[in-house]
Coordinates of N, CA and C in Angstrom, one line a residue:
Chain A
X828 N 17.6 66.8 -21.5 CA 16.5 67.3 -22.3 C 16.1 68.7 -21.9
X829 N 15.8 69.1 -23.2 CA 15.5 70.9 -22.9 C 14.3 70.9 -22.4
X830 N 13.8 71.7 -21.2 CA 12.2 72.0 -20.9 C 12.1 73.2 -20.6
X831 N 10.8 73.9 -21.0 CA 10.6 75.1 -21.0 C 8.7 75.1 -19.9
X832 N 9.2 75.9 -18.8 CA 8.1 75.9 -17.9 C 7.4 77.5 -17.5
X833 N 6.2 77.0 -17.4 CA 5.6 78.5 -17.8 C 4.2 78.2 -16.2
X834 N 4.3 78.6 -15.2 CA 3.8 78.2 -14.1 C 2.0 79.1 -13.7
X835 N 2.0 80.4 -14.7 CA 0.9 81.1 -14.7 C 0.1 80.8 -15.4
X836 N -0.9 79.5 -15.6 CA -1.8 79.6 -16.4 C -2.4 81.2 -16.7
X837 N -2.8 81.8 -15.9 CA -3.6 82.9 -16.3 C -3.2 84.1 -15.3
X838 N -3.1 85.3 -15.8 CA -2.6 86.4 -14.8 C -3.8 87.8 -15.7
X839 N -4.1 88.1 -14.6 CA -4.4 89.7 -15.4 C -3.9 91.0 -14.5
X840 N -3.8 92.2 -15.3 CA -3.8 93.1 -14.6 C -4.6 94.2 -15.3
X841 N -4.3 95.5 -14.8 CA -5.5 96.8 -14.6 C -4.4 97.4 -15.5
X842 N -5.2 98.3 -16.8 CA -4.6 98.9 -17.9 C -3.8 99.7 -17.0
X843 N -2.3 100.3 -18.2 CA -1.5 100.8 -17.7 C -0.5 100.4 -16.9
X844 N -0.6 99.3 -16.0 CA 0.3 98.6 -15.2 C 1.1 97.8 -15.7
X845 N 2.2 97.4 -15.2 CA 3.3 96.6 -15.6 C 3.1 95.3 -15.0
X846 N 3.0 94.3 -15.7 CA 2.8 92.7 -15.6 C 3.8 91.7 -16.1
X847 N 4.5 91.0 -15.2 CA 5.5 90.2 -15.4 C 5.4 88.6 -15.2
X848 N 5.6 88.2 -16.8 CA 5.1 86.6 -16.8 C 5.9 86.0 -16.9
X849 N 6.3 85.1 -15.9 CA 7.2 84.2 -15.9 C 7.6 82.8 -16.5
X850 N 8.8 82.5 -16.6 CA 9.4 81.5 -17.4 C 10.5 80.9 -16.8
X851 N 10.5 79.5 -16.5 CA 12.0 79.2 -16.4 C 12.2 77.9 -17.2
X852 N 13.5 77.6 -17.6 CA 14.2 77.0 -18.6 C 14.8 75.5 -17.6
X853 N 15.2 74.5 -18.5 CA 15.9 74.2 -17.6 C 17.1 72.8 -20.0
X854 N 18.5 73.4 -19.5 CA 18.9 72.8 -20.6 C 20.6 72.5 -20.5
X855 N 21.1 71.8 -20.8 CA 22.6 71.5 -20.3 C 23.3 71.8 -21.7
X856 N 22.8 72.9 -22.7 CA 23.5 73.2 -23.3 C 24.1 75.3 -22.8
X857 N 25.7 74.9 -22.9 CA 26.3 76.2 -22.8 C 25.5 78.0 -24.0
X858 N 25.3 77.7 -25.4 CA 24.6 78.3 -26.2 C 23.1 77.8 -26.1
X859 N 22.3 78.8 -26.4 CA 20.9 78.5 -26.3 C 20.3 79.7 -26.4
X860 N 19.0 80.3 -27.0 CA 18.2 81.3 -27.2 C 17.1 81.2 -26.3
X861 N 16.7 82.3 -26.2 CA 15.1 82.6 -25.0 C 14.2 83.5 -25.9
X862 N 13.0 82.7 -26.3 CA 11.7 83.9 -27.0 C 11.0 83.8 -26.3
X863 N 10.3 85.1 -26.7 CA 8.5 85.2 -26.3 C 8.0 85.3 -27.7
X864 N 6.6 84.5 -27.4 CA 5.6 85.0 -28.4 C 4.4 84.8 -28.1
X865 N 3.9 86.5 -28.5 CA 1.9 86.4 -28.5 C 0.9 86.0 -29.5
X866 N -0.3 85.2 -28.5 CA -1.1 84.7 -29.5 C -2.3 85.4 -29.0
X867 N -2.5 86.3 -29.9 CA -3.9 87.1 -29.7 C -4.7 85.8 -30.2
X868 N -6.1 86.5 -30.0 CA -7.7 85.2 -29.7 C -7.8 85.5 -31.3
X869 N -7.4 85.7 -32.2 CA -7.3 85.7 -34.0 C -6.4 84.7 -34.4
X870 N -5.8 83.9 -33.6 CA -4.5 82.6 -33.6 C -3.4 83.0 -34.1
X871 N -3.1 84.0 -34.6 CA -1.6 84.0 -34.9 C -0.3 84.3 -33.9
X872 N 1.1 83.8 -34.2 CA 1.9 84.2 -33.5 C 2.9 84.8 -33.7
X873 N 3.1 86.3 -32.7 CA 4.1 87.1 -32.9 C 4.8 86.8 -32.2
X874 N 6.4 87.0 -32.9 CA 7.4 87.3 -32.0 C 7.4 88.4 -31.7
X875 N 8.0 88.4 -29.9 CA 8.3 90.0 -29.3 C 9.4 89.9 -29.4
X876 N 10.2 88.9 -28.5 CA 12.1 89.2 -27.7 C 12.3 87.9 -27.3
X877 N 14.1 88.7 -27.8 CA 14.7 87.3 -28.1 C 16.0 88.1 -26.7
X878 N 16.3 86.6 -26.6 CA 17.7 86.5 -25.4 C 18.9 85.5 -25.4
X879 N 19.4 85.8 -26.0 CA 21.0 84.8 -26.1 C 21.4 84.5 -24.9
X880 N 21.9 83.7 -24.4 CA 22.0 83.3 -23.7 C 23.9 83.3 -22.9
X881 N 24.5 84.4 -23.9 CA 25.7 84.7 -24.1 C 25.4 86.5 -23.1
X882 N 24.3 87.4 -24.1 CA 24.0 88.5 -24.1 C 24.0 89.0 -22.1
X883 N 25.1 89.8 -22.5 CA 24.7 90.3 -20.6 C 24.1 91.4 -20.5
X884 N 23.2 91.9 -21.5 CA 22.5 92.8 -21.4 C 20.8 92.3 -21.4
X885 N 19.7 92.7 -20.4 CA 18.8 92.0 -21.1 C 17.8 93.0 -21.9
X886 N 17.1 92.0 -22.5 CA 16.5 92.2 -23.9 C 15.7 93.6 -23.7
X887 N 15.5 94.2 -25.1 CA 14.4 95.1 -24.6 C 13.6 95.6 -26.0
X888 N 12.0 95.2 -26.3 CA 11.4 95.6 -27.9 C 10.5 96.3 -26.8
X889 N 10.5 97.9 -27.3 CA 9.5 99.0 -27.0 C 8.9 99.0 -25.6
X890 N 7.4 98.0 -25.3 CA 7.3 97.8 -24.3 C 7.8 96.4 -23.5
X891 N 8.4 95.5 -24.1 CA 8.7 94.7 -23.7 C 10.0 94.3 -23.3
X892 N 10.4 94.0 -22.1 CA 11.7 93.5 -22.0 C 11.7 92.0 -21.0
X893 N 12.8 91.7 -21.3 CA 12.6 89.8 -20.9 C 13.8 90.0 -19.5
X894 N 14.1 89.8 -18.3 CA 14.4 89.8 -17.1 C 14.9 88.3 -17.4
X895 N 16.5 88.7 -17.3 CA 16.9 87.2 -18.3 C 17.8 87.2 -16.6
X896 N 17.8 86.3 -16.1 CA 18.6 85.6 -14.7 C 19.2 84.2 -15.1
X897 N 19.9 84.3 -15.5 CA 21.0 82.5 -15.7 C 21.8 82.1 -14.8
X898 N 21.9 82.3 -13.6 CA 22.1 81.2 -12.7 C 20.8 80.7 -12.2
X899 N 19.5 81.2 -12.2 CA 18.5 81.2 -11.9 C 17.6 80.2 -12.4
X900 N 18.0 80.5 -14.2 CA 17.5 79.9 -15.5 C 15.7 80.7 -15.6
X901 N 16.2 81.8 -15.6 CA 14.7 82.0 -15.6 C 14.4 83.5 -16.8
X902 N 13.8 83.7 -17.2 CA 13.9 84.5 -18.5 C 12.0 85.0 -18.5
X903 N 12.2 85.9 -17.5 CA 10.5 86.7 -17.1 C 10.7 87.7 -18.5
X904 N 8.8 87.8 -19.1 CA 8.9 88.6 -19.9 C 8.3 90.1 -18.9
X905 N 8.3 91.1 -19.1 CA 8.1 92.3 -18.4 C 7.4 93.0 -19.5
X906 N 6.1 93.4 -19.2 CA 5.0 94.1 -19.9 C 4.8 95.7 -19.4
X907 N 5.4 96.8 -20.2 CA 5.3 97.7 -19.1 C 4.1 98.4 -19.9
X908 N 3.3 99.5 -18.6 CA 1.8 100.1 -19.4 C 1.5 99.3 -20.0
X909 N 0.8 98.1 -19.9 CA 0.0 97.4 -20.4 C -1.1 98.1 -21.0
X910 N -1.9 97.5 -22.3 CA -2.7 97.8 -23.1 C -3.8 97.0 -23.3
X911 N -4.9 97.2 -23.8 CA -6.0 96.1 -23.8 C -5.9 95.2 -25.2
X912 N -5.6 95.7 -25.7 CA -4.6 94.9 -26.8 C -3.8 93.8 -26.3
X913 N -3.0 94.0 -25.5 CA -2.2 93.0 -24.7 C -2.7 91.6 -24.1
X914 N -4.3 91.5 -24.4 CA -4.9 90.7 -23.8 C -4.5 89.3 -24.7
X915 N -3.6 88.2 -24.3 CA -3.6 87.3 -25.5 C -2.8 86.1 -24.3
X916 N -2.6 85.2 -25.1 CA -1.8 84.0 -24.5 C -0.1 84.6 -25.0
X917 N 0.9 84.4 -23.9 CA 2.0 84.3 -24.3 C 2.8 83.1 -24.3
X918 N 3.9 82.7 -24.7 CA 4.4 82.0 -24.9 C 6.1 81.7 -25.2
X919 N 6.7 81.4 -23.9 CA 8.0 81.4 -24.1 C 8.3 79.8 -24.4
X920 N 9.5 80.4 -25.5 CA 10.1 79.4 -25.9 C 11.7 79.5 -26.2
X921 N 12.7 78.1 -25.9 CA 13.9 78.4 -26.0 C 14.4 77.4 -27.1
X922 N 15.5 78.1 -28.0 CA 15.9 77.1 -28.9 C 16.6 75.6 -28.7
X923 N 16.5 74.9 -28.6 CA 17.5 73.9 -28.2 C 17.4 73.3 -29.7
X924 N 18.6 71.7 -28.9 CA 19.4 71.0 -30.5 C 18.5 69.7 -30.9
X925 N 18.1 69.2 -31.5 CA 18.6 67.9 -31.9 C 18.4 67.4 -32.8
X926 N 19.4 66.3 -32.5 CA 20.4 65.9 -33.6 C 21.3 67.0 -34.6
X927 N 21.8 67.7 -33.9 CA 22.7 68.9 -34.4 C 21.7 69.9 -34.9
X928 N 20.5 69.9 -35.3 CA 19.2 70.7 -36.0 C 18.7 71.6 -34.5
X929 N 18.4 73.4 -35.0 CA 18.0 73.8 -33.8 C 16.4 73.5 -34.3
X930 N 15.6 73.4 -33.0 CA 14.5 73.5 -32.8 C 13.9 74.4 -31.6
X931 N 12.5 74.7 -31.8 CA 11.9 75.4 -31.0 C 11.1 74.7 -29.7
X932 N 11.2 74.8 -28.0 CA 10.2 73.9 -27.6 C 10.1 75.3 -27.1
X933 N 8.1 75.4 -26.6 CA 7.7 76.4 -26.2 C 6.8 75.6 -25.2
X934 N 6.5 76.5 -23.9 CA 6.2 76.1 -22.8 C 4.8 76.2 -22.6
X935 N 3.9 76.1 -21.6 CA 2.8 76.1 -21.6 C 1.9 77.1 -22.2
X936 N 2.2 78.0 -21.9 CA 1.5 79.4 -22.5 C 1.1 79.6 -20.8
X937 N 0.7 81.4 -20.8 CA 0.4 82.2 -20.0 C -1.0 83.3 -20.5
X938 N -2.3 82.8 -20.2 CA -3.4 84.0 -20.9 C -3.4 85.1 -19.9
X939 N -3.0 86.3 -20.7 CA -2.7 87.9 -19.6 C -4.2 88.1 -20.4
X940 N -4.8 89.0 -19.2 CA -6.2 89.6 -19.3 C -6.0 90.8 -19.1
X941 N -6.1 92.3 -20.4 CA -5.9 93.5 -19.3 C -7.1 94.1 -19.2
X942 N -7.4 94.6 -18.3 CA -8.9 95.0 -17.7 C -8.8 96.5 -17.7
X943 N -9.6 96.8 -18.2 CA -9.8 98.5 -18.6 C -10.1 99.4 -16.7
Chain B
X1214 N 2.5 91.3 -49.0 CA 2.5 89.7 -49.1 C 2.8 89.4 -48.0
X1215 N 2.1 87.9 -47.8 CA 2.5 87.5 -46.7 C 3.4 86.2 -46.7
X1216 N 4.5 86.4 -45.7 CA 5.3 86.1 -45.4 C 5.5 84.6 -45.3
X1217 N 4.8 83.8 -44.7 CA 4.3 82.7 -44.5 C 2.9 82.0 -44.4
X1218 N 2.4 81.9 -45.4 CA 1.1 80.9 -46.0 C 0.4 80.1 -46.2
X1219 N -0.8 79.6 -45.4 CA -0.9 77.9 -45.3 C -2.1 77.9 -45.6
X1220 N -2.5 77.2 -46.6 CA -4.3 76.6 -46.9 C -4.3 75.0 -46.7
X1221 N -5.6 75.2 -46.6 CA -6.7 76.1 -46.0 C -6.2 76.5 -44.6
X1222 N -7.1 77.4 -44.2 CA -7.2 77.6 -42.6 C -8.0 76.9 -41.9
X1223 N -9.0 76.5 -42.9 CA -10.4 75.5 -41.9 C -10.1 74.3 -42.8
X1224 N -10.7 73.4 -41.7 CA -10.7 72.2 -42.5 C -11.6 71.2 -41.9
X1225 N -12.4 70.3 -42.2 CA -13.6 69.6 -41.4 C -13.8 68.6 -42.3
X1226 N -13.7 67.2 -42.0 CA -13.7 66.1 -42.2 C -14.0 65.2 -41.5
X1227 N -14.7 63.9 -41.8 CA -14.6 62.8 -41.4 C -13.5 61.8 -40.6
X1228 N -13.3 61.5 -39.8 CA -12.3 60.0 -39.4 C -12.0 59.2 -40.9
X1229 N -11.1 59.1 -40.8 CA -10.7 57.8 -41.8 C -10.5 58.5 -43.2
X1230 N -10.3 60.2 -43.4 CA -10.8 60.5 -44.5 C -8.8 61.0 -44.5
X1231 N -8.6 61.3 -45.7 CA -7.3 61.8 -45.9 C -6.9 63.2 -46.1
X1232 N -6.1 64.0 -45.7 CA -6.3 65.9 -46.0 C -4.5 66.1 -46.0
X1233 N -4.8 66.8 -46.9 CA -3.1 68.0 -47.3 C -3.3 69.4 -46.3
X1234 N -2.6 69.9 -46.0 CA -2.1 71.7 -45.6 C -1.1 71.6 -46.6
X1235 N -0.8 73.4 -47.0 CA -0.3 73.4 -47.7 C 0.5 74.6 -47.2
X1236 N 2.2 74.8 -47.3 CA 2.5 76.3 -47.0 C 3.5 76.5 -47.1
X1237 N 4.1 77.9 -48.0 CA 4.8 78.5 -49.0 C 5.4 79.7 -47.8
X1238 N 7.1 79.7 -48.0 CA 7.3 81.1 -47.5 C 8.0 82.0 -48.2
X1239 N 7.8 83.3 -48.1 CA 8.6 83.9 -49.3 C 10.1 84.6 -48.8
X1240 N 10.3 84.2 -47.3 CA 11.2 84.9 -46.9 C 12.3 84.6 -47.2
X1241 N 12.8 83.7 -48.1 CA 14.3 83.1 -48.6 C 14.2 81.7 -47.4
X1242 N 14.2 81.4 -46.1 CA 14.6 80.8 -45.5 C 14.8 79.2 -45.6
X1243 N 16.2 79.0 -45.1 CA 16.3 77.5 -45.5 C 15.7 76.2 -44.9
X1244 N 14.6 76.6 -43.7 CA 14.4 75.8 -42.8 C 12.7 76.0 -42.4
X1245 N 12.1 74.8 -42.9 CA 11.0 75.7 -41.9 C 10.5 74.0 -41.3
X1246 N 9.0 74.2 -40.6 CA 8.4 73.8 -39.5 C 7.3 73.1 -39.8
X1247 N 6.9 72.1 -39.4 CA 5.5 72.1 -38.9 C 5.4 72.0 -37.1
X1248 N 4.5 72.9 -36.9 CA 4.0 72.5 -35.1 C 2.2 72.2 -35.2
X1249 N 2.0 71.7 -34.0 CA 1.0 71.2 -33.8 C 0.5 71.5 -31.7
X1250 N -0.7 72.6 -32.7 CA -1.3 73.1 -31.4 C -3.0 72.6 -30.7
X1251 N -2.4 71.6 -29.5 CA -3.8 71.3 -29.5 C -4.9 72.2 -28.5
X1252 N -5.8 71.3 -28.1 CA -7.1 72.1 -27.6 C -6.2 72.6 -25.7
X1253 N -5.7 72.4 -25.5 CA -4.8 73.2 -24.6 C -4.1 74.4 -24.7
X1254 N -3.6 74.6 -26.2 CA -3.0 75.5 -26.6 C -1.5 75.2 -26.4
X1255 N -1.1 74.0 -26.3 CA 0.6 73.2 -26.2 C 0.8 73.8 -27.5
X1256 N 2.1 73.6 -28.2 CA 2.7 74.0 -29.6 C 3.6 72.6 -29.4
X1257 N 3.6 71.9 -30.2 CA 4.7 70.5 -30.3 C 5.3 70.8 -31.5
X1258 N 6.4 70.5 -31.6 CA 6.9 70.7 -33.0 C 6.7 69.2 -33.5
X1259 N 6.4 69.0 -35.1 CA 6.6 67.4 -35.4 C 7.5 67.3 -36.2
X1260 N 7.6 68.0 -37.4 CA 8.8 68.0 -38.2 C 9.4 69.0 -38.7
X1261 N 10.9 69.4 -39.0 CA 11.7 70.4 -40.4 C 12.4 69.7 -41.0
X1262 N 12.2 70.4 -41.9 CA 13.3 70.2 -43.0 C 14.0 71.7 -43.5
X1263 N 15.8 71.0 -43.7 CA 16.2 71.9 -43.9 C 16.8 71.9 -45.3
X1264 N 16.5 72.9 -46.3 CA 17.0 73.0 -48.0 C 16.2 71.6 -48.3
X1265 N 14.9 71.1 -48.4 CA 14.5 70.4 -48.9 C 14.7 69.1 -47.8
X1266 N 15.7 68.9 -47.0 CA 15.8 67.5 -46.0 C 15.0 67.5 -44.5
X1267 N 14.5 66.3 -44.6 CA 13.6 66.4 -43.3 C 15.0 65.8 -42.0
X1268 N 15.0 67.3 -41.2 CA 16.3 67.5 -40.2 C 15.7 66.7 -38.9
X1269 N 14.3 67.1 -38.8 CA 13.6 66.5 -37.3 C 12.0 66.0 -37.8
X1270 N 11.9 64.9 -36.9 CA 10.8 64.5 -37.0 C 10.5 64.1 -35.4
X1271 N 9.6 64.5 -34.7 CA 9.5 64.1 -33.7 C 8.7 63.0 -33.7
X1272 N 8.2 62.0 -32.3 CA 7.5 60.8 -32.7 C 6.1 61.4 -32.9
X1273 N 6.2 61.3 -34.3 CA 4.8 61.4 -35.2 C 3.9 59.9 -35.7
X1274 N 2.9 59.7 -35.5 CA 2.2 58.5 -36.0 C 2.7 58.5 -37.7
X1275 N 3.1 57.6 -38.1 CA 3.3 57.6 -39.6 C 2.3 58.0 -40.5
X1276 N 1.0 58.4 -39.9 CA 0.1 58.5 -40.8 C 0.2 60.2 -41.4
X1277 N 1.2 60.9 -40.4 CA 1.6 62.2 -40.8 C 2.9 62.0 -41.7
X1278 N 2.6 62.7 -43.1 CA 4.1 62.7 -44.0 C 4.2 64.0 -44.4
X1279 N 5.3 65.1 -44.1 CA 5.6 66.1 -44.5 C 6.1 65.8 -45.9
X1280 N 6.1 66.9 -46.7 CA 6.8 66.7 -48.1 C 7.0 68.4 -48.2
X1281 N 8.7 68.4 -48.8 CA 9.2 69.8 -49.0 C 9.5 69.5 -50.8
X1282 N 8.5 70.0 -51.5 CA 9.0 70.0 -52.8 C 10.4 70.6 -52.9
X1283 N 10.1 72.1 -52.5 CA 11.2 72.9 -52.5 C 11.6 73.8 -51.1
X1284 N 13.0 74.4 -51.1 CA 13.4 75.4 -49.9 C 11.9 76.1 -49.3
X1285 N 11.1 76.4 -50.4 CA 10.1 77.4 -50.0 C 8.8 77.0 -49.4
X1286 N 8.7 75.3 -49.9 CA 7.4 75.0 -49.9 C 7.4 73.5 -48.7
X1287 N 6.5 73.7 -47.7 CA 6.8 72.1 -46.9 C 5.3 71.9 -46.8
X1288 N 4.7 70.6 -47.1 CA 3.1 70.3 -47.0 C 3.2 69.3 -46.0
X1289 N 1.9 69.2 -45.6 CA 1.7 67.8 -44.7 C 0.3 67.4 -45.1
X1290 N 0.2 66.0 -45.1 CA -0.5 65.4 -45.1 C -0.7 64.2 -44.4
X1291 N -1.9 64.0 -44.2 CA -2.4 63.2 -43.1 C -3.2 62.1 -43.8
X1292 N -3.1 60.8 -43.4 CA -3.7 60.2 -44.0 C -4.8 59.4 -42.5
X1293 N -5.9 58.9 -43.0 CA -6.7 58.0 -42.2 C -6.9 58.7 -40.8
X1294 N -8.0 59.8 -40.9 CA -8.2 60.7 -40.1 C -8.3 60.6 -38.8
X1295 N -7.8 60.4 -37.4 CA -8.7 60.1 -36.1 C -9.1 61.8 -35.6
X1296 N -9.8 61.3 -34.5 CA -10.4 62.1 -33.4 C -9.3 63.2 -33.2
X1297 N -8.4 62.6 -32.6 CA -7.4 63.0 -31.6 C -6.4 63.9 -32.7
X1298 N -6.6 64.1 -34.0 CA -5.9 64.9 -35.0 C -6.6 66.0 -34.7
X1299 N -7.6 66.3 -34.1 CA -8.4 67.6 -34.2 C -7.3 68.7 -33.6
X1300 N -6.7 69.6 -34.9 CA -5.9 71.1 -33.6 C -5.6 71.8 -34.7
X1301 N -4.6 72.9 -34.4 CA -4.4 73.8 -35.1 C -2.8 73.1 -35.5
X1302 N -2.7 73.8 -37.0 CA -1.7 73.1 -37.4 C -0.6 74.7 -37.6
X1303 N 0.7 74.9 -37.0 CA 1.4 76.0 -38.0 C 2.8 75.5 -38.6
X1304 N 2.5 76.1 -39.8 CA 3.9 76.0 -40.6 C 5.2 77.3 -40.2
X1305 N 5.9 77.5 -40.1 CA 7.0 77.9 -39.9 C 8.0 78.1 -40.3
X1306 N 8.9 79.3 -40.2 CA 10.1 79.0 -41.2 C 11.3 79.8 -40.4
X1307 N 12.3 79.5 -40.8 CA 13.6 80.3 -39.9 C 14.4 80.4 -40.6
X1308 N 15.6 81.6 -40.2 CA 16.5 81.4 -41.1 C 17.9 80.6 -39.8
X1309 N 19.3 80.5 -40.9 CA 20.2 79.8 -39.8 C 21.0 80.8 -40.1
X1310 N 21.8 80.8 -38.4 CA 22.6 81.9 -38.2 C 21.4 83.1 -37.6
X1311 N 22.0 84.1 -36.1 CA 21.1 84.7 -36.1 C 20.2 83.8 -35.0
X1312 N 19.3 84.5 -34.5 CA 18.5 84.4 -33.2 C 17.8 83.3 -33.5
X1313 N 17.5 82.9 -35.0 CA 16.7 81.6 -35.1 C 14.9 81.8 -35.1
X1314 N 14.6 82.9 -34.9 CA 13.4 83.0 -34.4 C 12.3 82.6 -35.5
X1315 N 11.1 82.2 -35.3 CA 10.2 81.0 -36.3 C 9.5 82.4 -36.6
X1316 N 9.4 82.2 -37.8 CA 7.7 83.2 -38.7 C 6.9 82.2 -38.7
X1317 N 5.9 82.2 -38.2 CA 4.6 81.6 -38.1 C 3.7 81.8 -39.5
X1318 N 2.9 80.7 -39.6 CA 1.9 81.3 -41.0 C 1.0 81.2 -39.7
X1319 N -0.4 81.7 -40.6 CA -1.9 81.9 -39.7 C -2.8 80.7 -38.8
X1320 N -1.7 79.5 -39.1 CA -2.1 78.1 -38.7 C -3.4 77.2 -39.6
X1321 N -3.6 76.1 -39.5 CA -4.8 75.4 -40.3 C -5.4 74.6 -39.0
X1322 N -6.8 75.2 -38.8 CA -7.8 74.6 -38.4 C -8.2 73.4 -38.4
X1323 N -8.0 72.3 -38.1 CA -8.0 70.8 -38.8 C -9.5 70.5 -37.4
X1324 N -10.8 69.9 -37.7 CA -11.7 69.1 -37.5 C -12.0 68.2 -37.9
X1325 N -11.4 67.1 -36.8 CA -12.1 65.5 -37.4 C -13.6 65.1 -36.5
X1326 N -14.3 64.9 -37.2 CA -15.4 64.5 -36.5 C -15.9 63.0 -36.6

């Protein structure tokens, strides 16, 4: 069974700084995808970054890149200059199968606080 | 336009009472979602369907029935309200092939009281 674990209920950091939320996976399939997505306090969710699980490069949208380690199984998102905007719950999630159908499990969520 | 659609966003009802969500995406895609976000902020998936077929159903109480008229459109409805239905509901849509990644609609506010 695919599980997706997310260990930081809550993390903050001081505007400007770089804050790294972690994720690790755990799935016995060879193919598989790695997302993030934010949920600002208005409830909607964005996708940031995606990570194949193939890709030996890791991910990278603007400020965001995902610290993808697969012998590790662990797929950290990386927030660089953080913004107060940035204040929201995140949320990694990996695609897995079933019954040949992909679906999405997403892991606990992570609330980043950035502090002016 | 937006991309993926769901009414209402609030919703407040009674136990025992019956309610539809409703939600439309315009992005062509052949697959979409429902998840279910409770007062934790978990995201569960409960069902898709894919080109109209329900592909996954997770263990849902029967009293939840998704219905996909069409590729565009997947509703859910709940019948015989409890407590424990109280969360946020989102519909979703994906395409196949490609990273797979969900479009979210704005979610529906579901209150049973």
């Amino acid at each position: 069974a695919q599980k997706i674990t997310q260990t930081q209920p809550g993390m903050f950091v001081q505007e400007k700084e770089a804050v790294t939320l972690d994720c690790t996976y755990d799935t016995s399939d060879q193919s598989y995808g790695l997302f993030w997505y934010k949920q600002p306090s208005s409830g909607e969710m964005i996708f940031l970054i995606y990570q194949g699980s193939y890709d030996e490069q890791n991910a990278t949208e603007g400020r965001y890149s995902l610290n993808f380690q697969k012998a590790r199984k662990s797929a950290n998102l990386v927030i660089s200059a953080s913004q107060l905007g940035d204040s929201a719950m995140y949320f990694c999630a990996m695609r897995g199968v079933s019954g040949g159908y992909n679906k999405l499990i997403f892991g606990a969520g992570t609330r980043l606080a950035v502090h002016p | 336009d937006t991309a993926v659609s769901q009414t209402p966003k609030y919703l407040v009802t009674q136990m025992g009472n019956d309610k539809s969500i409703k939600c439309e995406q315009n992005l062509g895609h052949d697959t979409m979602y429902w998840y279910k976000q409770d007062s934790k902020k978990f995201l569960k998936i409960m069902f898709s369907y894919n080109n109209k077929e329900l592909i996954i159903n997770e263990t849902v109480p029967n009293r939840f029935s998704p219905k996909s008229p069409d590729k565009a459109h997947l509703n859910l409805h709940i019948n015989s309200l409890e407590l424990g239905d109280s969360a946020v509901y989102f519909c979703a849509s994906s395409q196949e092939g490609g990273p797979g990644e969900l479009f979210f609609g704005e979610g529906s506010r579901l209150t049973v009281l």
